[in-house]
CSV table of N, CA and C in Angstrom, one decimal:
chain,number,residue,atom,x,y,z
A,1,GLU,N,78.5,171.8,39.7
A,1,GLU,CA,79.1,172.1,38.5
A,1,GLU,C,80.5,171.4,38.4
A,2,ALA,N,81.2,171.3,39.5
A,2,ALA,CA,82.5,170.6,39.5
A,2,ALA,C,82.4,169.2,39.1
A,3,ALA,N,81.3,168.5,39.6
A,3,ALA,CA,81.1,167.1,39.2
A,3,ALA,C,80.8,167.0,37.7
A,4,VAL,N,80.0,167.9,37.2
A,4,VAL,CA,79.7,167.9,35.8
A,4,VAL,C,80.9,168.0,34.9
A,5,LEU,N,81.8,169.0,35.3
A,5,LEU,CA,83.0,169.2,34.5
A,5,LEU,C,83.9,168.0,34.7
A,6,TYR,N,83.9,167.4,35.8
A,6,TYR,CA,84.7,166.1,36.0
A,6,TYR,C,84.3,165.1,35.1
A,7,SER,N,82.9,164.9,35.0
A,7,SER,CA,82.4,163.9,34.0
A,7,SER,C,82.7,164.2,32.6
A,8,VAL,N,82.7,165.5,32.2
A,8,VAL,CA,83.1,165.9,30.9
A,8,VAL,C,84.5,165.5,30.6
A,9,ALA,N,85.4,165.8,31.6
A,9,ALA,CA,86.8,165.4,31.5
A,9,ALA,C,87.0,163.9,31.3
A,10,GLU,N,86.3,163.2,32.1
A,10,GLU,CA,86.4,161.7,32.0
A,10,GLU,C,86.0,161.2,30.6
A,11,GLY,N,84.9,161.8,30.1
A,11,GLY,CA,84.4,161.4,28.7
A,11,GLY,C,85.4,161.8,27.7
A,12,ALA,N,86.0,163.0,27.8
A,12,ALA,CA,87.0,163.4,26.9
A,12,ALA,C,88.2,162.6,26.9
A,13,LEU,N,88.7,162.1,28.1
A,13,LEU,CA,89.8,161.2,28.2
A,13,LEU,C,89.5,159.9,27.4
A,14,TYR,N,88.3,159.4,27.7
A,14,TYR,CA,87.8,158.2,27.1
A,14,TYR,C,87.8,158.3,25.5
A,15,ASP,N,87.5,159.5,25.0
A,15,ASP,CA,87.5,159.8,23.6
A,15,ASP,C,88.8,160.2,23.1
A,16,ASP,N,89.9,160.2,23.9
A,16,ASP,CA,91.2,160.6,23.5
A,16,ASP,C,91.3,162.1,23.1
A,17,ASP,N,90.5,162.9,23.7
A,17,ASP,CA,90.5,164.4,23.5
A,17,ASP,C,91.2,165.1,24.6
A,18,GLY,N,92.6,165.1,24.5
A,18,GLY,CA,93.4,165.6,25.6
A,18,GLY,C,93.1,167.1,25.9
A,19,GLU,N,92.9,167.9,24.9
A,19,GLU,CA,92.6,169.3,25.1
A,19,GLU,C,91.4,169.5,26.0
A,20,GLU,N,90.3,168.9,25.5
A,20,GLU,CA,89.0,169.1,26.3
A,20,GLU,C,89.1,168.4,27.7
A,21,ALA,N,89.8,167.3,27.8
A,21,ALA,CA,89.9,166.6,29.1
A,21,ALA,C,90.7,167.5,30.0
A,22,PHE,N,91.8,168.1,29.5
A,22,PHE,CA,92.6,169.0,30.4
A,22,PHE,C,91.8,170.2,30.8
A,23,LYS,N,91.1,170.9,29.9
A,23,LYS,CA,90.4,172.1,30.2
A,23,LYS,C,89.3,171.8,31.2
A,24,SER,N,88.5,170.7,31.0
A,24,SER,CA,87.4,170.4,31.9
A,24,SER,C,88.0,170.0,33.3
A,25,ALA,N,89.1,169.2,33.3
A,25,ALA,CA,89.6,168.7,34.5
A,25,ALA,C,90.2,169.9,35.4
A,26,THR,N,90.9,170.8,34.7
A,26,THR,CA,91.4,171.9,35.5
A,26,THR,C,90.3,172.9,36.0
A,27,GLU,N,89.3,173.0,35.2
A,27,GLU,CA,88.1,173.8,35.7
A,27,GLU,C,87.5,173.1,36.9
A,28,SER,N,87.3,171.8,36.8
A,28,SER,CA,86.7,171.0,37.8
A,28,SER,C,87.6,171.1,39.1
A,29,LEU,N,88.9,171.0,38.9
A,29,LEU,CA,89.9,171.1,40.0
A,29,LEU,C,89.7,172.4,40.8
A,30,LYS,N,89.6,173.5,40.1
A,30,LYS,CA,89.5,174.8,40.7
A,30,LYS,C,88.2,174.9,41.6
A,31,LEU,N,87.1,174.3,41.0
A,31,LEU,CA,85.8,174.4,41.7
A,31,LEU,C,85.9,173.5,42.9
A,32,PHE,N,86.5,172.3,42.8
A,32,PHE,CA,86.6,171.4,44.0
A,32,PHE,C,87.5,172.0,45.0
A,33,GLN,N,88.5,172.7,44.6
A,33,GLN,CA,89.4,173.4,45.6
A,33,GLN,C,88.6,174.5,46.3
A,34,GLN,N,87.9,175.3,45.6
A,34,GLN,CA,87.1,176.4,46.2
A,34,GLN,C,86.1,175.8,47.2
A,35,ALA,N,85.5,174.6,46.9
A,35,ALA,CA,84.6,174.0,47.8
A,35,ALA,C,85.3,173.2,48.9
A,36,LYS,N,86.6,173.2,48.9
A,36,LYS,CA,87.4,172.5,49.9
A,36,LYS,C,87.1,171.0,49.9
A,37,ASP,N,86.9,170.5,48.7
A,37,ASP,CA,86.6,169.1,48.5
A,37,ASP,C,87.9,168.4,48.1
A,38,SER,N,88.7,167.9,49.0
A,38,SER,CA,90.0,167.4,48.7
A,38,SER,C,89.9,166.1,47.9
A,39,LYS,N,88.9,165.3,48.1
A,39,LYS,CA,88.7,164.1,47.3
A,39,LYS,C,88.4,164.4,45.9
A,40,GLY,N,87.5,165.3,45.6
A,40,GLY,CA,87.2,165.7,44.2
A,40,GLY,C,88.4,166.4,43.6
A,41,ALA,N,89.1,167.2,44.3
A,41,ALA,CA,90.3,167.9,43.8
A,41,ALA,C,91.3,166.9,43.3
A,42,ALA,N,91.6,165.9,44.2
A,42,ALA,CA,92.6,164.9,43.8
A,42,ALA,C,92.2,164.1,42.6
A,43,GLU,N,90.9,163.8,42.5
A,43,GLU,CA,90.4,163.0,41.3
A,43,GLU,C,90.6,163.9,40.1
A,44,ALA,N,90.2,165.2,40.2
A,44,ALA,CA,90.3,166.1,39.0
A,44,ALA,C,91.8,166.3,38.6
A,45,LEU,N,92.7,166.4,39.6
A,45,LEU,CA,94.1,166.5,39.2
A,45,LEU,C,94.6,165.3,38.5
A,46,ARG,N,94.2,164.1,39.0
A,46,ARG,CA,94.6,162.9,38.3
A,46,ARG,C,94.2,162.9,36.9
A,47,LEU,N,92.9,163.3,36.6
A,47,LEU,CA,92.5,163.4,35.2
A,47,LEU,C,93.3,164.4,34.4
A,48,ALA,N,93.6,165.6,35.0
A,48,ALA,CA,94.4,166.6,34.3
A,48,ALA,C,95.7,166.0,34.0
A,49,ALA,N,96.4,165.3,34.9
A,49,ALA,CA,97.7,164.7,34.6
A,49,ALA,C,97.6,163.7,33.5
A,50,ASN,N,96.6,162.9,33.4
A,50,ASN,CA,96.4,162.0,32.3
A,50,ASN,C,96.1,162.7,31.0
A,51,ALA,N,95.4,163.8,31.1
A,51,ALA,CA,95.1,164.6,29.9
A,51,ALA,C,96.4,165.1,29.3
A,52,GLN,N,97.3,165.5,30.1
A,52,GLN,CA,98.6,166.0,29.6
A,52,GLN,C,99.3,164.9,28.8
A,53,VAL,N,99.1,163.7,29.2
A,53,VAL,CA,99.7,162.6,28.4
A,53,VAL,C,99.1,162.6,27.0
A,54,LEU,N,97.8,162.7,26.9
A,54,LEU,CA,97.1,162.7,25.6
A,54,LEU,C,97.6,163.9,24.8
A,55,LYS,N,97.9,165.0,25.5
A,55,LYS,CA,98.4,166.2,24.8
A,55,LYS,C,99.9,166.1,24.4
A,56,GLU,N,100.4,164.9,24.6
A,56,GLU,CA,101.9,164.7,24.3
A,56,GLU,C,102.8,165.5,25.2
A,57,ASP,N,102.4,165.7,26.5
A,57,ASP,CA,103.2,166.3,27.5
A,57,ASP,C,103.2,165.5,28.8
A,58,ALA,N,103.6,164.3,28.7
A,58,ALA,CA,103.6,163.4,29.8
A,58,ALA,C,104.5,164.0,30.9
A,59,ALA,N,105.6,164.6,30.6
A,59,ALA,CA,106.5,165.2,31.6
A,59,ALA,C,105.7,166.2,32.5
A,60,GLU,N,104.9,167.0,31.9
A,60,GLU,CA,104.1,168.0,32.6
A,60,GLU,C,103.1,167.3,33.5
A,61,GLY,N,102.5,166.3,33.0
A,61,GLY,CA,101.5,165.5,33.7
A,61,GLY,C,102.2,164.9,35.0
A,62,LEU,N,103.4,164.4,34.8
A,62,LEU,CA,104.1,163.8,35.9
A,62,LEU,C,104.5,164.9,36.9
A,63,ARG,N,104.9,166.0,36.4
A,63,ARG,CA,105.3,167.1,37.3
A,63,ARG,C,104.1,167.5,38.2
A,64,MET,N,102.9,167.7,37.5
A,64,MET,CA,101.7,168.1,38.3
A,64,MET,C,101.4,167.1,39.4
A,65,ALA,N,101.4,165.8,39.0
A,65,ALA,CA,101.1,164.8,40.0
A,65,ALA,C,102.1,164.7,41.1
A,66,LYS,N,103.4,164.8,40.8
A,66,LYS,CA,104.4,164.8,41.8
A,66,LYS,C,104.3,166.0,42.8
A,67,GLU,N,104.0,167.1,42.2
A,67,GLU,CA,103.9,168.4,43.0
A,67,GLU,C,102.7,168.2,44.0
A,68,GLU,N,101.6,167.7,43.5
A,68,GLU,CA,100.5,167.5,44.4
A,68,GLU,C,100.7,166.4,45.4
A,69,LEU,N,101.5,165.3,45.0
A,69,LEU,CA,101.8,164.3,45.9
A,69,LEU,C,102.6,164.8,47.1
A,70,ALA,N,103.6,165.7,46.8
A,70,ALA,CA,104.4,166.2,47.9
A,70,ALA,C,103.5,167.0,48.9
A,71,LYS,N,102.5,167.8,48.3
A,71,LYS,CA,101.6,168.5,49.2
A,71,LYS,C,100.8,167.6,50.1
A,72,CYS,N,100.3,166.5,49.5
A,72,CYS,CA,99.5,165.6,50.2
A,72,CYS,C,100.3,164.9,51.3
A,73,GLN,N,101.6,164.6,51.0
A,73,GLN,CA,102.4,163.9,52.0
A,73,GLN,C,102.7,164.9,53.1
A,74,GLU,N,103.0,166.2,52.8
A,74,GLU,CA,103.2,167.2,53.8
A,74,GLU,C,102.1,167.4,54.7
A,75,SER,N,100.9,167.4,54.2
A,75,SER,CA,99.7,167.6,55.0
A,75,SER,C,99.1,166.4,55.7
A,76,GLY,N,99.6,165.2,55.3
A,76,GLY,CA,99.1,164.0,55.9
A,76,GLY,C,97.8,163.5,55.3
A,77,ASP,N,97.5,164.0,54.1
A,77,ASP,CA,96.3,163.6,53.4
A,77,ASP,C,96.6,162.2,52.7
A,78,LYS,N,96.3,161.1,53.4
A,78,LYS,CA,96.6,159.8,52.9
A,78,LYS,C,95.8,159.4,51.6
A,79,ARG,N,94.5,159.8,51.6
A,79,ARG,CA,93.7,159.6,50.4
A,79,ARG,C,94.3,160.3,49.2
A,80,GLY,N,94.6,161.6,49.4
A,80,GLY,CA,95.1,162.4,48.3
A,80,GLY,C,96.5,161.8,47.9
A,81,GLU,N,97.3,161.4,48.8
A,81,GLU,CA,98.6,160.8,48.5
A,81,GLU,C,98.4,159.5,47.7
A,82,ALA,N,97.4,158.7,48.0
A,82,ALA,CA,97.2,157.5,47.2
A,82,ALA,C,96.7,157.8,45.8
A,83,MET,N,95.9,158.8,45.7
A,83,MET,CA,95.4,159.2,44.4
A,83,MET,C,96.5,159.8,43.5
A,84,MET,N,97.4,160.5,44.1
A,84,MET,CA,98.5,161.1,43.4
A,84,MET,C,99.6,160.0,43.0
A,85,LEU,N,99.8,159.0,43.9
A,85,LEU,CA,100.6,157.9,43.5
A,85,LEU,C,100.0,157.2,42.3
A,86,LEU,N,98.7,157.0,42.3
A,86,LEU,CA,98.1,156.4,41.2
A,86,LEU,C,98.3,157.2,39.9
A,87,ALA,N,98.1,158.5,40.0
A,87,ALA,CA,98.4,159.4,38.9
A,87,ALA,C,99.8,159.3,38.4
A,88,VAL,N,100.8,159.3,39.3
A,88,VAL,CA,102.2,159.2,38.9
A,88,VAL,C,102.4,157.9,38.2
A,89,ALA,N,101.8,156.8,38.7
A,89,ALA,CA,102.0,155.5,38.1
A,89,ALA,C,101.3,155.4,36.7
A,90,GLU,N,100.1,156.0,36.6
A,90,GLU,CA,99.4,156.0,35.3
A,90,GLU,C,100.2,156.7,34.2
A,91,VAL,N,100.6,157.9,34.6
A,91,VAL,CA,101.4,158.7,33.6
A,91,VAL,C,102.7,158.0,33.2
A,92,ALA,N,103.4,157.6,34.2
A,92,ALA,CA,104.7,157.0,34.0
A,92,ALA,C,104.6,155.7,33.2
A,93,ALA,N,103.6,154.9,33.5
A,93,ALA,CA,103.4,153.6,32.8
A,93,ALA,C,102.9,153.8,31.4
A,94,ASP,N,102.2,154.8,31.2
A,94,ASP,CA,101.5,155.0,29.9
A,94,ASP,C,102.5,155.5,28.8
A,95,ARG,N,103.3,156.5,29.2
A,95,ARG,CA,104.0,157.2,28.1
A,95,ARG,C,105.5,157.5,28.3
A,96,LEU,N,106.0,157.3,29.5
A,96,LEU,CA,107.4,157.7,29.7
A,96,LEU,C,108.3,156.5,29.5
A,97,GLY,N,109.6,156.7,29.3
A,97,GLY,CA,110.5,155.7,29.1
A,97,GLY,C,110.9,155.0,30.4
A,98,ASP,N,111.7,154.0,30.2
A,98,ASP,CA,112.1,153.1,31.4
A,98,ASP,C,112.7,154.0,32.5
A,99,GLU,N,113.6,154.9,32.2
A,99,GLU,CA,114.3,155.7,33.2
A,99,GLU,C,113.3,156.5,34.0
A,100,GLU,N,112.4,157.2,33.3
A,100,GLU,CA,111.4,158.0,34.0
A,100,GLU,C,110.4,157.1,34.8
A,101,ARG,N,110.1,155.9,34.3
A,101,ARG,CA,109.3,155.0,35.1
A,101,ARG,C,109.9,154.6,36.4
A,102,GLU,N,111.2,154.3,36.4
A,102,GLU,CA,111.9,154.0,37.6
A,102,GLU,C,111.9,155.2,38.5
A,103,GLY,N,112.1,156.4,38.0
A,103,GLY,CA,112.1,157.6,38.9
A,103,GLY,C,110.8,157.8,39.5
A,104,ALA,N,109.7,157.6,38.7
A,104,ALA,CA,108.4,157.8,39.2
A,104,ALA,C,108.1,156.8,40.4
A,105,LEU,N,108.6,155.6,40.3
A,105,LEU,CA,108.3,154.6,41.3
A,105,LEU,C,109.0,155.0,42.6
A,106,THR,N,110.0,155.8,42.6
A,106,THR,CA,110.7,156.2,43.8
A,106,THR,C,110.2,157.6,44.3
A,107,ALA,N,109.1,158.0,43.8
A,107,ALA,CA,108.6,159.4,44.2
A,107,ALA,C,108.2,159.4,45.6
């Protein structure tokens, strides 16, 4: 079910439907976390952060990604760290101003 919700979130992002993308991504995230699937959880969180951009809340998307990035760095999860760095870069490059972009790069 987590993978199906993830696919729905991806499709919604592609269709520029931030509300549906965020809803599906966060539901998918919860299921991946319950299954202790860190790879799936990181992917779902990346989608949720990008969905926030579509919902006109890039700052919240950036906050989500940075919070998870810190957790990944703390736990030594290199794959999760890479995924969250990608999420930070995507959100920052897509919607934030120059100052926020520079701050995101130093995360």
